[in-house]
Amino acid sequence: VRALGRRIGFSEDVLSQLPEGAGVVTLFESDELELVQDAAQAVKVLSAFLFGLVVVLYALAVYVSGDRRRTLRDCGIGLSVVALLVLALRAIGIDTLVDLLDRADGDEPATSILHVGSTLLRQIALTELLVGVALILFAFLVGPSRLARGLRAFVAPALRHGVASTVIGGLLVFAVLLWIKPGGPIDGWIIALGFAALCVAGVAWVQRMTTAEFPHMTWARFRELATASVRPGSDPTANGGGPSTDG
């Protein structure tokens, strides 16, 4: 404040009348700040560890399940629900801490610090929500519905090129996730490689299905089937993408 007063042109006599600590906003006392820093560090380490543990346990549950598609869908729903709860609890926790601090100089500085300190937790929750929604959509894609079969028929021609198409497709899916992700755990290169491997494995799953269902599917054949699908009650994908058997 004194430096600003000198720049404006106030005399030293006027500036000397300012009380000590004028213009200083106290956000946290030293012991409170240390507590907040320790809590933020603990949340950072624990959140990353638990996130990786959850991913491993869900992957194991899907692997040993008798109905992997349904288990995968349930995992996606569980991740999405937990992520929404974490976001809600974070908001409630910040409001509660601000009320407990009860600063005479206002709540905005403390609220800003708590928001910044819990940014990683928010990023992890948003990433978890993204993964959960992706799992739900993937479970639908490999499901028995007519729309899912139509989508698999659409991608079947692109997945006819063996391992190359699987890897490229998985990396494209991973690139989309990176593009829309909110940050957080995927920023680590080890976890990012794990996510990329999961994306490739998912595309390989779809490739195995499309190879069995549509062994003869081509883009030209898909357009033909799409045109035929306008007939009421018809299921153009039921022929596996092979030549038409109509009269």
PDB file of C-alpha atoms in Angstrom:
ATOM      1  CA  VAL A   1       0.000   0.000   0.000  1.00  0.00           C
ATOM      2  CA  ARG A   2       2.836   2.406   0.857  1.00  0.00           C
ATOM      3  CA  ALA A   3       4.546   1.698  -2.472  1.00  0.00           C
ATOM      4  CA  LEU A   4       1.311   2.452  -4.286  1.00  0.00           C
ATOM      5  CA  GLY A   5       0.890   5.633  -2.245  1.00  0.00           C
ATOM      6  CA  ARG A   6       4.367   6.818  -3.216  1.00  0.00           C
ATOM      7  CA  ARG A   7       3.618   6.207  -6.898  1.00  0.00           C
ATOM      8  CA  ILE A   8       0.404   8.193  -6.601  1.00  0.00           C
ATOM      9  CA  GLY A   9       2.233  11.051  -4.830  1.00  0.00           C
ATOM     10  CA  PHE A  10       1.268  10.875  -1.157  1.00  0.00           C
ATOM     11  CA  SER A  11       3.784  12.330   1.255  1.00  0.00           C
ATOM     12  CA  GLU A  12       5.716  10.229   3.745  1.00  0.00           C
ATOM     13  CA  ASP A  13       3.846  11.904   6.604  1.00  0.00           C
ATOM     14  CA  VAL A  14       0.555  10.635   5.244  1.00  0.00           C
ATOM     15  CA  LEU A  15       1.911   7.182   4.509  1.00  0.00           C
ATOM     16  CA  SER A  16       3.412   6.872   8.000  1.00  0.00           C
ATOM     17  CA  GLN A  17      -0.085   7.145   9.447  1.00  0.00           C
ATOM     18  CA  LEU A  18      -1.122   3.887   7.797  1.00  0.00           C
ATOM     19  CA  PRO A  19      -1.370   1.040  10.321  1.00  0.00           C
ATOM     20  CA  GLU A  20       0.948  -1.940  10.090  1.00  0.00           C
ATOM     21  CA  GLY A  21      -0.524  -4.659   7.924  1.00  0.00           C
ATOM     22  CA  ALA A  22      -2.675  -2.293   5.901  1.00  0.00           C
ATOM     23  CA  GLY A  23      -3.575  -3.870   2.597  1.00  0.00           C
ATOM     24  CA  VAL A  24      -2.655  -7.382   3.784  1.00  0.00           C
ATOM     25  CA  VAL A  25      -5.387  -9.988   3.351  1.00  0.00           C
ATOM     26  CA  THR A  26      -4.981 -13.043   5.562  1.00  0.00           C
ATOM     27  CA  LEU A  27      -6.174 -16.171   3.815  1.00  0.00           C
ATOM     28  CA  PHE A  28      -4.832 -18.792   6.203  1.00  0.00           C
ATOM     29  CA  GLU A  29      -2.748 -18.722   9.342  1.00  0.00           C
ATOM     30  CA  SER A  30       0.571 -20.572   9.058  1.00  0.00           C
ATOM     31  CA  ASP A  31      -0.692 -23.683  10.880  1.00  0.00           C
ATOM     32  CA  GLU A  32      -3.891 -23.712   8.813  1.00  0.00           C
ATOM     33  CA  LEU A  33      -1.929 -23.332   5.583  1.00  0.00           C
ATOM     34  CA  GLU A  34       0.311 -26.266   6.501  1.00  0.00           C
ATOM     35  CA  LEU A  35      -2.753 -28.385   7.202  1.00  0.00           C
ATOM     36  CA  VAL A  36      -4.327 -27.475   3.857  1.00  0.00           C
ATOM     37  CA  GLN A  37      -1.075 -28.227   2.002  1.00  0.00           C
ATOM     38  CA  ASP A  38      -0.723 -31.627   3.693  1.00  0.00           C
ATOM     39  CA  ALA A  39      -4.341 -32.463   2.914  1.00  0.00           C
ATOM     40  CA  ALA A  40      -3.951 -31.442  -0.720  1.00  0.00           C
ATOM     41  CA  GLN A  41      -0.822 -33.595  -1.114  1.00  0.00           C
ATOM     42  CA  ALA A  42      -2.543 -36.568   0.511  1.00  0.00           C
ATOM     43  CA  VAL A  43      -5.558 -36.169  -1.769  1.00  0.00           C
ATOM     44  CA  LYS A  44      -3.269 -35.959  -4.806  1.00  0.00           C
ATOM     45  CA  VAL A  45      -1.387 -39.178  -4.021  1.00  0.00           C
ATOM     46  CA  LEU A  46      -4.387 -41.117  -2.749  1.00  0.00           C
ATOM     47  CA  SER A  47      -6.629 -40.086  -5.640  1.00  0.00           C
ATOM     48  CA  ALA A  48      -4.150 -41.192  -8.306  1.00  0.00           C
ATOM     49  CA  PHE A  49      -3.506 -44.507  -6.518  1.00  0.00           C
ATOM     50  CA  LEU A  50      -7.200 -45.259  -6.021  1.00  0.00           C
ATOM     51  CA  PHE A  51      -8.005 -44.344  -9.604  1.00  0.00           C
ATOM     52  CA  GLY A  52      -5.442 -46.828 -10.925  1.00  0.00           C
ATOM     53  CA  LEU A  53      -6.615 -49.474  -8.451  1.00  0.00           C
ATOM     54  CA  VAL A  54     -10.227 -49.056  -9.532  1.00  0.00           C
ATOM     55  CA  VAL A  55      -9.294 -49.432 -13.201  1.00  0.00           C
ATOM     56  CA  VAL A  56      -7.344 -52.646 -12.500  1.00  0.00           C
ATOM     57  CA  LEU A  57     -10.137 -54.144 -10.383  1.00  0.00           C
ATOM     58  CA  TYR A  58     -12.801 -53.315 -12.958  1.00  0.00           C
ATOM     59  CA  ALA A  59     -10.677 -54.842 -15.728  1.00  0.00           C
ATOM     60  CA  LEU A  60     -10.246 -58.004 -13.639  1.00  0.00           C
ATOM     61  CA  ALA A  61     -13.994 -58.171 -12.952  1.00  0.00           C
ATOM     62  CA  VAL A  62     -14.763 -57.944 -16.663  1.00  0.00           C
ATOM     63  CA  TYR A  63     -12.158 -60.593 -17.508  1.00  0.00           C
ATOM     64  CA  VAL A  64     -13.521 -63.215 -15.074  1.00  0.00           C
ATOM     65  CA  SER A  65     -17.192 -62.409 -15.700  1.00  0.00           C
ATOM     66  CA  GLY A  66     -19.482 -64.836 -17.462  1.00  0.00           C
ATOM     67  CA  ASP A  67     -21.289 -61.955 -19.203  1.00  0.00           C
ATOM     68  CA  ARG A  68     -18.523 -59.494 -20.003  1.00  0.00           C
ATOM     69  CA  ARG A  69     -20.709 -57.028 -21.863  1.00  0.00           C
ATOM     70  CA  ARG A  70     -23.147 -56.633 -18.992  1.00  0.00           C
ATOM     71  CA  THR A  71     -20.319 -56.429 -16.454  1.00  0.00           C
ATOM     72  CA  LEU A  72     -18.630 -53.781 -18.581  1.00  0.00           C
ATOM     73  CA  ARG A  73     -21.855 -51.779 -18.692  1.00  0.00           C
ATOM     74  CA  ASP A  74     -22.260 -52.065 -14.918  1.00  0.00           C
ATOM     75  CA  CYS A  75     -18.661 -50.900 -14.433  1.00  0.00           C
ATOM     76  CA  GLY A  76     -19.357 -47.863 -16.577  1.00  0.00           C
ATOM     77  CA  ILE A  77     -22.478 -47.039 -14.590  1.00  0.00           C
ATOM     78  CA  GLY A  78     -20.573 -47.459 -11.322  1.00  0.00           C
ATOM     79  CA  LEU A  79     -17.715 -45.200 -12.439  1.00  0.00           C
ATOM     80  CA  SER A  80     -20.140 -42.533 -13.633  1.00  0.00           C
ATOM     81  CA  VAL A  81     -22.134 -42.546 -10.387  1.00  0.00           C
ATOM     82  CA  VAL A  82     -18.996 -42.389  -8.216  1.00  0.00           C
ATOM     83  CA  ALA A  83     -17.567 -39.548 -10.320  1.00  0.00           C
ATOM     84  CA  LEU A  84     -20.750 -37.520  -9.922  1.00  0.00           C
ATOM     85  CA  LEU A  85     -20.719 -38.158  -6.152  1.00  0.00           C
ATOM     86  CA  VAL A  86     -17.078 -37.025  -5.894  1.00  0.00           C
ATOM     87  CA  LEU A  87     -17.869 -33.796  -7.762  1.00  0.00           C
ATOM     88  CA  ALA A  88     -20.843 -33.154  -5.498  1.00  0.00           C
ATOM     89  CA  LEU A  89     -18.870 -33.909  -2.302  1.00  0.00           C
ATOM     90  CA  ARG A  90     -16.020 -31.663  -3.460  1.00  0.00           C
ATOM     91  CA  ALA A  91     -18.403 -28.746  -3.884  1.00  0.00           C
ATOM     92  CA  ILE A  92     -20.015 -29.420  -0.502  1.00  0.00           C
ATOM     93  CA  GLY A  93     -16.609 -29.793   1.168  1.00  0.00           C
ATOM     94  CA  ILE A  94     -15.352 -26.466  -0.183  1.00  0.00           C
ATOM     95  CA  ASP A  95     -18.465 -24.655   1.043  1.00  0.00           C
ATOM     96  CA  THR A  96     -18.146 -26.296   4.463  1.00  0.00           C
ATOM     97  CA  LEU A  97     -14.469 -25.370   4.872  1.00  0.00           C
ATOM     98  CA  VAL A  98     -15.125 -21.790   3.841  1.00  0.00           C
ATOM     99  CA  ASP A  99     -17.921 -21.530   6.413  1.00  0.00           C
ATOM    100  CA  LEU A 100     -15.647 -22.971   9.121  1.00  0.00           C
ATOM    101  CA  LEU A 101     -12.852 -20.485   8.350  1.00  0.00           C
ATOM    102  CA  ASP A 102     -15.303 -17.565   8.572  1.00  0.00           C
ATOM    103  CA  ARG A 103     -12.844 -14.872   7.459  1.00  0.00           C
ATOM    104  CA  ALA A 104     -13.656 -11.264   8.252  1.00  0.00           C
ATOM    105  CA  ASP A 105     -12.044 -10.190   4.968  1.00  0.00           C
ATOM    106  CA  GLY A 106     -14.426 -12.239   2.860  1.00  0.00           C
ATOM    107  CA  ASP A 107     -14.792 -15.778   1.557  1.00  0.00           C
ATOM    108  CA  GLU A 108     -13.699 -15.301  -2.051  1.00  0.00           C
ATOM    109  CA  PRO A 109      -9.895 -15.667  -1.523  1.00  0.00           C
ATOM    110  CA  ALA A 110     -10.268 -18.829   0.573  1.00  0.00           C
ATOM    111  CA  THR A 111     -12.783 -20.279  -1.886  1.00  0.00           C
ATOM    112  CA  SER A 112     -10.390 -19.669  -4.770  1.00  0.00           C
ATOM    113  CA  ILE A 113      -7.516 -21.363  -2.950  1.00  0.00           C
ATOM    114  CA  LEU A 114      -9.661 -24.403  -2.097  1.00  0.00           C
ATOM    115  CA  HIS A 115     -10.842 -24.665  -5.691  1.00  0.00           C
ATOM    116  CA  VAL A 116      -7.249 -24.573  -6.948  1.00  0.00           C
ATOM    117  CA  GLY A 117      -6.077 -27.017  -4.282  1.00  0.00           C
ATOM    118  CA  SER A 118      -8.735 -29.555  -5.235  1.00  0.00           C
ATOM    119  CA  THR A 119      -8.299 -29.171  -8.997  1.00  0.00           C
ATOM    120  CA  LEU A 120      -6.672 -32.592  -9.323  1.00  0.00           C
ATOM    121  CA  LEU A 121      -9.574 -34.237  -7.517  1.00  0.00           C
ATOM    122  CA  ARG A 122     -11.971 -32.551  -9.918  1.00  0.00           C
ATOM    123  CA  GLN A 123      -9.912 -33.639 -12.929  1.00  0.00           C
ATOM    124  CA  ILE A 124      -9.824 -37.233 -11.707  1.00  0.00           C
ATOM    125  CA  ALA A 125     -13.589 -37.248 -11.181  1.00  0.00           C
ATOM    126  CA  LEU A 126     -14.234 -35.802 -14.642  1.00  0.00           C
ATOM    127  CA  THR A 127     -11.837 -38.310 -16.217  1.00  0.00           C
ATOM    128  CA  GLU A 128     -13.580 -41.111 -14.344  1.00  0.00           C
ATOM    129  CA  LEU A 129     -16.919 -39.841 -15.621  1.00  0.00           C
ATOM    130  CA  LEU A 130     -15.550 -39.787 -19.159  1.00  0.00           C
ATOM    131  CA  VAL A 131     -14.300 -43.371 -18.834  1.00  0.00           C
ATOM    132  CA  GLY A 132     -17.617 -44.488 -17.354  1.00  0.00           C
ATOM    133  CA  VAL A 133     -19.642 -42.995 -20.199  1.00  0.00           C
ATOM    134  CA  ALA A 134     -17.208 -44.504 -22.734  1.00  0.00           C
ATOM    135  CA  LEU A 135     -17.664 -47.960 -21.167  1.00  0.00           C
ATOM    136  CA  ILE A 136     -21.446 -47.645 -21.287  1.00  0.00           C
ATOM    137  CA  LEU A 137     -21.336 -46.663 -24.964  1.00  0.00           C
ATOM    138  CA  PHE A 138     -18.915 -49.495 -25.739  1.00  0.00           C
ATOM    139  CA  ALA A 139     -21.151 -52.031 -23.956  1.00  0.00           C
ATOM    140  CA  PHE A 140     -24.002 -50.815 -26.136  1.00  0.00           C
ATOM    141  CA  LEU A 141     -21.866 -51.086 -29.283  1.00  0.00           C
ATOM    142  CA  VAL A 142     -21.104 -54.768 -28.661  1.00  0.00           C
ATOM    143  CA  GLY A 143     -24.697 -55.499 -27.680  1.00  0.00           C
ATOM    144  CA  PRO A 144     -27.416 -57.413 -29.545  1.00  0.00           C
ATOM    145  CA  SER A 145     -29.639 -54.478 -30.494  1.00  0.00           C
ATOM    146  CA  ARG A 146     -30.377 -53.738 -34.137  1.00  0.00           C
ATOM    147  CA  LEU A 147     -28.774 -50.297 -33.877  1.00  0.00           C
ATOM    148  CA  ALA A 148     -25.599 -51.829 -32.427  1.00  0.00           C
ATOM    149  CA  ARG A 149     -25.470 -54.379 -35.244  1.00  0.00           C
ATOM    150  CA  GLY A 150     -25.899 -51.570 -37.746  1.00  0.00           C
ATOM    151  CA  LEU A 151     -23.011 -49.643 -36.209  1.00  0.00           C
ATOM    152  CA  ARG A 152     -20.809 -52.734 -36.275  1.00  0.00           C
ATOM    153  CA  ALA A 153     -21.739 -53.295 -39.912  1.00  0.00           C
ATOM    154  CA  PHE A 154     -20.726 -49.696 -40.634  1.00  0.00           C
ATOM    155  CA  VAL A 155     -17.233 -50.097 -39.126  1.00  0.00           C
ATOM    156  CA  ALA A 156     -16.728 -53.673 -40.407  1.00  0.00           C
ATOM    157  CA  PRO A 157     -15.074 -52.640 -43.718  1.00  0.00           C
ATOM    158  CA  ALA A 158     -12.547 -50.498 -41.844  1.00  0.00           C
ATOM    159  CA  LEU A 159     -11.646 -53.361 -39.503  1.00  0.00           C
ATOM    160  CA  ARG A 160     -10.932 -55.943 -42.202  1.00  0.00           C
ATOM    161  CA  HIS A 161      -7.195 -55.237 -42.337  1.00  0.00           C
ATOM    162  CA  GLY A 162      -6.004 -57.284 -39.372  1.00  0.00           C
ATOM    163  CA  VAL A 163      -3.739 -55.944 -36.653  1.00  0.00           C
ATOM    164  CA  ALA A 164      -3.054 -52.668 -38.468  1.00  0.00           C
ATOM    165  CA  SER A 165      -6.703 -51.635 -38.435  1.00  0.00           C
ATOM    166  CA  THR A 166      -7.008 -52.676 -34.783  1.00  0.00           C
ATOM    167  CA  VAL A 167      -4.048 -50.579 -33.649  1.00  0.00           C
ATOM    168  CA  ILE A 168      -4.986 -47.567 -35.766  1.00  0.00           C
ATOM    169  CA  GLY A 169      -8.606 -47.736 -34.616  1.00  0.00           C
ATOM    170  CA  GLY A 170      -7.591 -48.007 -30.963  1.00  0.00           C
ATOM    171  CA  LEU A 171      -5.204 -45.064 -31.235  1.00  0.00           C
ATOM    172  CA  LEU A 172      -7.911 -42.991 -32.924  1.00  0.00           C
ATOM    173  CA  VAL A 173     -10.292 -43.729 -30.061  1.00  0.00           C
ATOM    174  CA  PHE A 174      -7.561 -42.832 -27.569  1.00  0.00           C
ATOM    175  CA  ALA A 175      -6.880 -39.585 -29.445  1.00  0.00           C
ATOM    176  CA  VAL A 176     -10.551 -38.660 -29.141  1.00  0.00           C
ATOM    177  CA  LEU A 177     -10.444 -39.333 -25.392  1.00  0.00           C
ATOM    178  CA  LEU A 178      -7.351 -37.162 -25.055  1.00  0.00           C
ATOM    179  CA  TRP A 179      -9.029 -34.395 -27.004  1.00  0.00           C
ATOM    180  CA  ILE A 180     -12.116 -34.250 -24.777  1.00  0.00           C
ATOM    181  CA  LYS A 181     -10.484 -35.202 -21.482  1.00  0.00           C
ATOM    182  CA  PRO A 182     -10.434 -32.662 -18.619  1.00  0.00           C
ATOM    183  CA  GLY A 183      -6.816 -33.438 -17.645  1.00  0.00           C
ATOM    184  CA  GLY A 184      -5.634 -35.302 -14.588  1.00  0.00           C
ATOM    185  CA  PRO A 185      -4.579 -38.971 -14.549  1.00  0.00           C
ATOM    186  CA  ILE A 186      -4.157 -39.452 -18.305  1.00  0.00           C
ATOM    187  CA  ASP A 187      -1.397 -36.813 -18.238  1.00  0.00           C
ATOM    188  CA  GLY A 188       1.011 -39.406 -16.798  1.00  0.00           C
ATOM    189  CA  TRP A 189       2.690 -41.317 -19.620  1.00  0.00           C
ATOM    190  CA  ILE A 190       2.447 -44.720 -17.899  1.00  0.00           C
ATOM    191  CA  ILE A 191      -1.297 -44.374 -17.283  1.00  0.00           C
ATOM    192  CA  ALA A 192      -1.714 -42.918 -20.780  1.00  0.00           C
ATOM    193  CA  LEU A 193      -0.102 -46.030 -22.265  1.00  0.00           C
ATOM    194  CA  GLY A 194      -2.474 -48.154 -20.201  1.00  0.00           C
ATOM    195  CA  PHE A 195      -5.476 -46.258 -21.540  1.00  0.00           C
ATOM    196  CA  ALA A 196      -4.163 -46.589 -25.092  1.00  0.00           C
ATOM    197  CA  ALA A 197      -3.796 -50.365 -24.612  1.00  0.00           C
ATOM    198  CA  LEU A 198      -7.381 -50.570 -23.316  1.00  0.00           C
ATOM    199  CA  CYS A 199      -8.623 -48.667 -26.376  1.00  0.00           C
ATOM    200  CA  VAL A 200      -6.777 -51.048 -28.708  1.00  0.00           C
ATOM    201  CA  ALA A 201      -8.206 -54.032 -26.793  1.00  0.00           C
ATOM    202  CA  GLY A 202     -11.713 -52.602 -27.159  1.00  0.00           C
ATOM    203  CA  VAL A 203     -11.304 -52.172 -30.904  1.00  0.00           C
ATOM    204  CA  ALA A 204      -9.945 -55.736 -31.124  1.00  0.00           C
ATOM    205  CA  TRP A 205     -13.108 -56.938 -29.376  1.00  0.00           C
ATOM    206  CA  VAL A 206     -15.278 -55.142 -31.935  1.00  0.00           C
ATOM    207  CA  GLN A 207     -13.102 -56.463 -34.774  1.00  0.00           C
ATOM    208  CA  ARG A 208     -13.615 -60.062 -33.675  1.00  0.00           C
ATOM    209  CA  MET A 209     -17.360 -59.511 -33.619  1.00  0.00           C
ATOM    210  CA  THR A 210     -17.508 -57.832 -37.014  1.00  0.00           C
ATOM    211  CA  THR A 211     -15.316 -60.548 -38.566  1.00  0.00           C
ATOM    212  CA  ALA A 212     -17.739 -63.204 -37.348  1.00  0.00           C
ATOM    213  CA  GLU A 213     -20.915 -61.279 -38.162  1.00  0.00           C
ATOM    214  CA  PHE A 214     -19.975 -59.532 -41.419  1.00  0.00           C
ATOM    215  CA  PRO A 215     -17.142 -61.475 -43.078  1.00  0.00           C
ATOM    216  CA  HIS A 216     -17.994 -60.129 -46.556  1.00  0.00           C
ATOM    217  CA  MET A 217     -18.933 -56.558 -45.660  1.00  0.00           C
ATOM    218  CA  THR A 218     -17.625 -53.765 -47.904  1.00  0.00           C
ATOM    219  CA  TRP A 219     -18.518 -50.091 -48.123  1.00  0.00           C
ATOM    220  CA  ALA A 220     -20.513 -50.730 -51.308  1.00  0.00           C
ATOM    221  CA  ARG A 221     -22.360 -53.591 -49.659  1.00  0.00           C
ATOM    222  CA  PHE A 222     -23.078 -51.454 -46.593  1.00  0.00           C
ATOM    223  CA  ARG A 223     -24.626 -48.727 -48.767  1.00  0.00           C
ATOM    224  CA  GLU A 224     -26.765 -51.385 -50.429  1.00  0.00           C
ATOM    225  CA  LEU A 225     -27.901 -52.699 -47.052  1.00  0.00           C
ATOM    226  CA  ALA A 226     -28.557 -49.190 -45.755  1.00  0.00           C
ATOM    227  CA  THR A 227     -30.810 -48.545 -48.736  1.00  0.00           C
ATOM    228  CA  ALA A 228     -32.616 -51.840 -48.161  1.00  0.00           C
ATOM    229  CA  SER A 229     -33.144 -51.024 -44.475  1.00  0.00           C
ATOM    230  CA  VAL A 230     -35.910 -48.566 -45.322  1.00  0.00           C
ATOM    231  CA  ARG A 231     -38.211 -51.534 -45.916  1.00  0.00           C
ATOM    232  CA  PRO A 232     -40.471 -52.041 -42.855  1.00  0.00           C
ATOM    233  CA  GLY A 233     -39.454 -54.978 -40.660  1.00  0.00           C
ATOM    234  CA  SER A 234     -36.286 -55.739 -42.599  1.00  0.00           C
ATOM    235  CA  ASP A 235     -32.934 -56.459 -40.941  1.00  0.00           C
ATOM    236  CA  PRO A 236     -30.324 -56.020 -43.674  1.00  0.00           C
ATOM    237  CA  THR A 237     -27.454 -56.960 -41.338  1.00  0.00           C
ATOM    238  CA  ALA A 238     -28.842 -60.424 -40.739  1.00  0.00           C
ATOM    239  CA  ASN A 239     -27.145 -61.716 -43.912  1.00  0.00           C
ATOM    240  CA  GLY A 240     -23.650 -61.033 -42.524  1.00  0.00           C
ATOM    241  CA  GLY A 241     -22.832 -58.599 -45.270  1.00  0.00           C
ATOM    242  CA  GLY A 242     -22.837 -61.333 -47.915  1.00  0.00           C
ATOM    243  CA  PRO A 243     -24.441 -61.181 -51.331  1.00  0.00           C
ATOM    244  CA  SER A 244     -28.163 -60.563 -51.365  1.00  0.00           C
ATOM    245  CA  THR A 245     -30.348 -63.672 -51.623  1.00  0.00           C
ATOM    246  CA  ASP A 246     -33.422 -61.806 -52.843  1.00  0.00           C
ATOM    247  CA  GLY A 247     -35.144 -63.400 -55.871  1.00  0.00           C
TER     248      GLY A 247
END
